[in-house]
Amino acid sequence: MLSRCESLRCLAANVCKLAATRNATAPAFNLLLHTSAACQDIPFREDSEIERDVRRFLGKRPHEPPSVLVILSGCGDAKGSSTLETESLIVNLHRYGLYAAVFAPSHLVRREWDFDADSFKRHQLQARRAYVESARIVLGHSVKELRNLKDLRPYDALVIPGGAGVGFVLSDFLVRGDEGHVDSYVRSIIQDFHSNKKPIGTISYAGLLVAKVIPGVQITMRRPADIDEVWSHNLPQRAIDLAHALHAEHVEVPTTEIWKDKLATVYSTPGFTIRTDPRSAVFDGIGKLVEAIKRKID
């Protein structure tokens, strides 16, 4: 003879299985709702198939997509995060069903570049916080201050786009070279993800951050290129030289591809380092980065 609780449990399980089929009717769902209250206090076994069914349909543990921590450094290649790389990252995270949790430091970012319809001008603008600037390129996503990020357990992966903000805001590499330091919050986050074997993704110059924090890591920041393809006084080659000075191994791969470190769970892609590359190639490379991280999470 089944007890009342056992009967209710059996009933709930059968209704769940009925609801799981495409032939479920409104009465079946109503019956499930009526039995749910009585089943609330039944001690389910952790490995129970019934438990998974009941919890799924009662909504006690709604499915949440994997959460990816994205660290930005402002808006725009000259002083913050690359707009092309950041937008490509956000779109591809959404494309692969991953949630982007966006953070940025609270450092003041000096703004010197302005746009108008005909030219690209440089003049002094009011300085703003990096997280405020970052919000300009991730519309629809709230950007929170990095210093308020205390618990990293909810995040399944870390991705950092490139841009000059990597060397001005997230570190001081563009000022001090290989004697520079990574921002203390960024350093501790990279160390945490690395020690917990969670995937870390870097785009273009962001690879310098993991090069500093993870000794001997393998990264890519550029495809094979002729000297006349590089820009800004050979900045890509200077970045590669800096990576070597930080004891990282740099691997050249096409812009549409990624590189995974042999030991660490670090994935990287060249991004928009070579300015003559098609923007679609940058987007595709970042898409492969996100896809690889998604597979690692799964």
XYZ file of C-alpha atoms in Angstrom:
298
model
C 0.000 0.000 0.000
C 1.510 3.306 -1.042
C 1.665 6.107 1.499
C 0.071 9.466 0.707
C 3.452 11.034 -0.056
C 4.485 8.123 -2.245
C 1.193 8.337 -4.123
C 1.592 12.054 -4.676
C 5.139 11.555 -5.782
C 4.143 8.863 -8.249
C 1.306 11.041 -9.538
C 3.592 14.033 -10.000
C 6.138 11.895 -11.823
C 3.542 10.537 -14.227
C 2.128 13.988 -14.908
C 5.651 15.286 -15.556
C 6.237 12.509 -18.064
C 2.918 13.296 -19.701
C 3.783 16.986 -19.832
C 7.156 16.132 -21.329
C 5.427 14.743 -24.394
C 4.070 17.040 -27.074
C 0.573 15.659 -26.385
C 0.262 17.401 -23.017
C -3.131 18.999 -22.435
C -4.274 21.855 -20.225
C -5.838 19.455 -17.666
C -2.490 17.691 -17.337
C -0.734 20.935 -16.487
C -3.515 21.919 -14.077
C -3.177 18.574 -12.343
C 0.560 19.106 -12.057
C -0.001 22.504 -10.457
C -2.502 21.096 -7.946
C -0.177 18.287 -6.908
C 2.892 20.514 -6.716
C 1.984 22.064 -3.365
C 1.627 18.676 -1.727
C 4.934 17.550 -3.214
C 6.898 20.553 -2.028
C 8.055 18.944 1.215
C 8.798 15.472 -0.103
C 12.514 14.688 0.337
C 13.699 13.928 -3.185
C 16.799 11.842 -3.804
C 19.604 13.770 -5.519
C 20.015 11.186 -8.256
C 16.317 10.732 -8.878
C 15.023 10.962 -12.421
C 11.668 11.974 -10.961
C 13.290 14.832 -9.083
C 14.760 16.249 -12.266
C 11.414 16.032 -14.042
C 9.437 17.602 -11.212
C 11.917 20.397 -10.646
C 12.014 21.171 -14.354
C 8.266 21.564 -14.716
C 7.647 23.229 -11.355
C 10.270 25.806 -12.241
C 12.173 25.434 -8.984
C 15.482 25.405 -10.852
C 14.969 27.343 -14.073
C 17.636 26.825 -16.684
C 20.191 29.592 -16.771
C 22.693 29.962 -19.625
C 26.407 29.723 -18.827
C 27.730 33.096 -17.712
C 30.863 34.591 -19.262
C 32.720 37.351 -17.438
C 33.744 40.060 -19.919
C 36.252 42.705 -18.811
C 36.338 45.961 -20.787
C 38.612 48.988 -20.474
C 36.620 51.825 -22.008
C 35.268 52.710 -25.430
C 37.426 52.737 -28.547
C 40.737 51.356 -29.704
C 42.821 54.419 -28.809
C 42.105 54.487 -25.056
C 39.788 51.585 -24.248
C 38.381 48.340 -25.631
C 38.251 47.758 -29.375
C 34.709 48.455 -30.549
C 34.906 45.881 -33.343
C 36.277 43.151 -31.089
C 33.848 43.916 -28.268
C 30.764 43.979 -30.476
C 31.887 40.794 -32.241
C 32.333 39.144 -28.852
C 28.930 40.187 -27.495
C 27.121 39.093 -30.672
C 28.860 35.704 -30.704
C 28.199 35.108 -27.006
C 24.506 35.661 -27.698
C 24.733 33.492 -30.812
C 26.065 30.537 -28.805
C 23.638 30.949 -25.916
C 26.077 32.416 -23.392
C 25.287 35.277 -21.033
C 27.716 38.223 -20.995
C 28.367 39.691 -17.544
C 30.264 42.889 -18.320
C 32.628 44.613 -15.890
C 35.217 47.369 -16.200
C 37.528 49.257 -13.834
C 36.554 52.573 -12.273
C 39.762 54.309 -13.436
C 39.373 57.708 -15.021
C 39.952 57.474 -18.767
C 41.230 60.573 -20.532
C 39.403 61.091 -23.806
C 41.196 62.821 -26.661
C 39.459 61.596 -29.799
C 36.261 62.905 -31.325
C 34.348 62.224 -34.511
C 32.425 64.425 -36.885
C 30.985 63.781 -40.311
C 34.177 64.584 -42.205
C 37.186 64.027 -39.971
C 38.792 62.273 -37.033
C 39.934 64.977 -34.636
C 42.046 64.916 -31.519
C 41.282 67.325 -28.691
C 40.746 67.190 -24.948
C 37.398 65.881 -23.713
C 36.152 65.419 -20.173
C 37.599 62.300 -18.505
C 35.130 59.582 -17.549
C 35.240 56.304 -15.644
C 36.226 53.254 -17.668
C 33.024 51.392 -16.807
C 30.940 54.400 -17.913
C 32.831 54.587 -21.201
C 32.499 50.819 -21.692
C 28.717 51.051 -21.522
C 28.783 52.985 -24.796
C 29.636 49.867 -26.818
C 27.510 47.225 -25.078
C 24.025 48.669 -25.321
C 21.525 46.480 -23.519
C 24.102 45.208 -21.024
C 24.750 46.805 -17.675
C 28.440 47.436 -17.017
C 29.442 47.087 -13.387
C 32.519 48.270 -11.546
C 35.221 45.641 -11.416
C 36.115 46.447 -7.815
C 32.628 45.348 -6.727
C 33.109 41.868 -8.183
C 33.705 39.682 -5.132
C 32.425 36.201 -6.002
C 33.726 34.550 -9.179
C 31.965 31.229 -8.677
C 28.908 32.087 -10.831
C 31.070 32.683 -13.914
C 31.995 29.834 -16.240
C 34.551 31.613 -18.421
C 36.497 34.855 -18.794
C 37.025 36.810 -22.028
C 38.926 40.085 -22.477
C 38.862 42.030 -25.783
C 41.833 44.029 -27.005
C 42.352 47.722 -27.599
C 44.861 50.187 -26.173
C 42.956 50.131 -22.881
C 44.678 46.801 -22.234
C 47.951 48.720 -21.866
C 46.574 51.903 -20.284
C 43.707 50.771 -18.034
C 43.963 47.022 -17.384
C 47.750 47.338 -17.087
C 50.480 49.933 -17.618
C 52.363 48.018 -20.317
C 52.131 50.884 -22.813
C 53.919 53.091 -20.306
C 56.383 50.745 -18.597
C 56.837 47.890 -21.070
C 57.827 44.534 -19.589
C 58.259 46.200 -16.191
C 54.573 47.051 -16.174
C 51.947 45.570 -13.887
C 48.491 44.137 -14.468
C 45.655 45.808 -12.550
C 45.314 44.026 -9.199
C 41.654 43.095 -9.760
C 42.340 41.780 -13.258
C 45.350 39.821 -12.024
C 43.412 38.113 -9.228
C 40.564 37.243 -11.610
C 42.920 35.668 -14.162
C 44.665 33.738 -11.385
C 41.336 32.468 -10.047
C 40.085 31.248 -13.430
C 43.454 29.672 -14.188
C 43.673 27.835 -10.854
C 40.106 26.552 -11.230
C 40.786 25.473 -14.834
C 37.995 27.654 -16.199
C 38.446 28.780 -19.818
C 40.070 32.162 -20.425
C 39.732 33.893 -23.794
C 41.851 36.800 -25.031
C 41.499 38.879 -28.175
C 44.512 40.643 -29.740
C 46.536 42.637 -27.156
C 44.604 41.230 -24.194
C 46.925 38.244 -24.510
C 49.588 40.361 -22.775
C 47.579 40.215 -19.547
C 47.681 36.421 -19.312
C 51.300 36.481 -20.498
C 52.160 38.463 -17.380
C 50.021 36.429 -14.966
C 50.507 32.871 -16.305
C 54.211 32.104 -16.881
C 55.018 30.355 -20.156
C 51.488 30.601 -21.561
C 50.929 30.244 -25.308
C 48.965 33.039 -26.993
C 48.330 34.562 -30.395
C 47.961 38.269 -31.073
C 48.696 38.411 -34.782
C 48.673 36.480 -38.008
C 51.817 36.227 -40.154
C 52.204 39.688 -41.717
C 54.486 41.754 -43.917
C 56.084 44.809 -42.366
C 53.948 47.175 -44.465
C 50.760 45.635 -43.063
C 51.374 46.637 -39.461
C 50.274 49.957 -38.035
C 51.099 52.605 -35.446
C 54.885 52.392 -35.532
C 54.964 48.610 -35.694
C 52.847 48.226 -32.557
C 51.886 44.576 -33.254
C 55.545 43.532 -33.391
C 56.270 45.510 -30.229
C 53.447 43.658 -28.510
C 54.886 40.313 -29.611
C 58.332 41.341 -28.358
C 56.739 42.287 -25.043
C 55.020 38.889 -24.833
C 58.390 37.198 -25.326
C 59.918 39.435 -22.645
C 57.157 38.240 -20.317
C 58.241 34.642 -21.087
C 55.119 33.817 -23.090
C 55.182 31.869 -26.348
C 53.590 33.724 -29.246
C 52.078 31.684 -32.091
C 51.035 33.348 -35.353
C 47.694 32.112 -36.703
C 45.265 33.483 -39.327
C 42.820 36.129 -38.141
C 39.926 33.715 -38.624
C 41.483 31.103 -36.331
C 42.252 30.598 -32.639
C 45.048 29.112 -30.580
C 44.659 27.029 -27.431
C 47.473 26.753 -24.928
C 48.718 23.167 -24.559
C 48.406 23.120 -20.769
C 46.348 26.073 -19.551
C 42.723 26.566 -20.591
C 43.632 29.765 -22.447
C 42.160 30.474 -25.888
C 43.253 33.425 -28.025
C 42.607 34.955 -31.437
C 44.409 37.782 -33.317
C 41.394 40.100 -33.471
C 41.874 43.429 -35.255
C 45.648 43.672 -34.748
C 46.314 43.940 -38.503
C 44.160 46.838 -39.683
C 44.060 45.715 -43.301
C 42.178 42.526 -42.381
C 38.491 42.300 -43.327
C 36.253 42.968 -40.368
C 34.353 39.800 -41.184
C 37.561 37.812 -40.579
C 37.876 39.370 -37.117
C 34.251 38.477 -36.382
C 34.757 34.882 -37.540
C 37.884 34.425 -35.431
C 36.112 35.690 -32.326
C 33.202 33.407 -33.172
C 35.533 30.403 -33.141
C 36.938 31.580 -29.809
C 33.458 31.688 -28.281
C 32.542 28.334 -29.825
C 35.647 26.691 -28.320
C 34.879 28.170 -24.906
C 31.282 26.960 -25.170
C 32.497 23.421 -25.887
C 34.849 23.593 -22.911
C 32.041 24.752 -20.604
C 29.728 21.993 -21.828
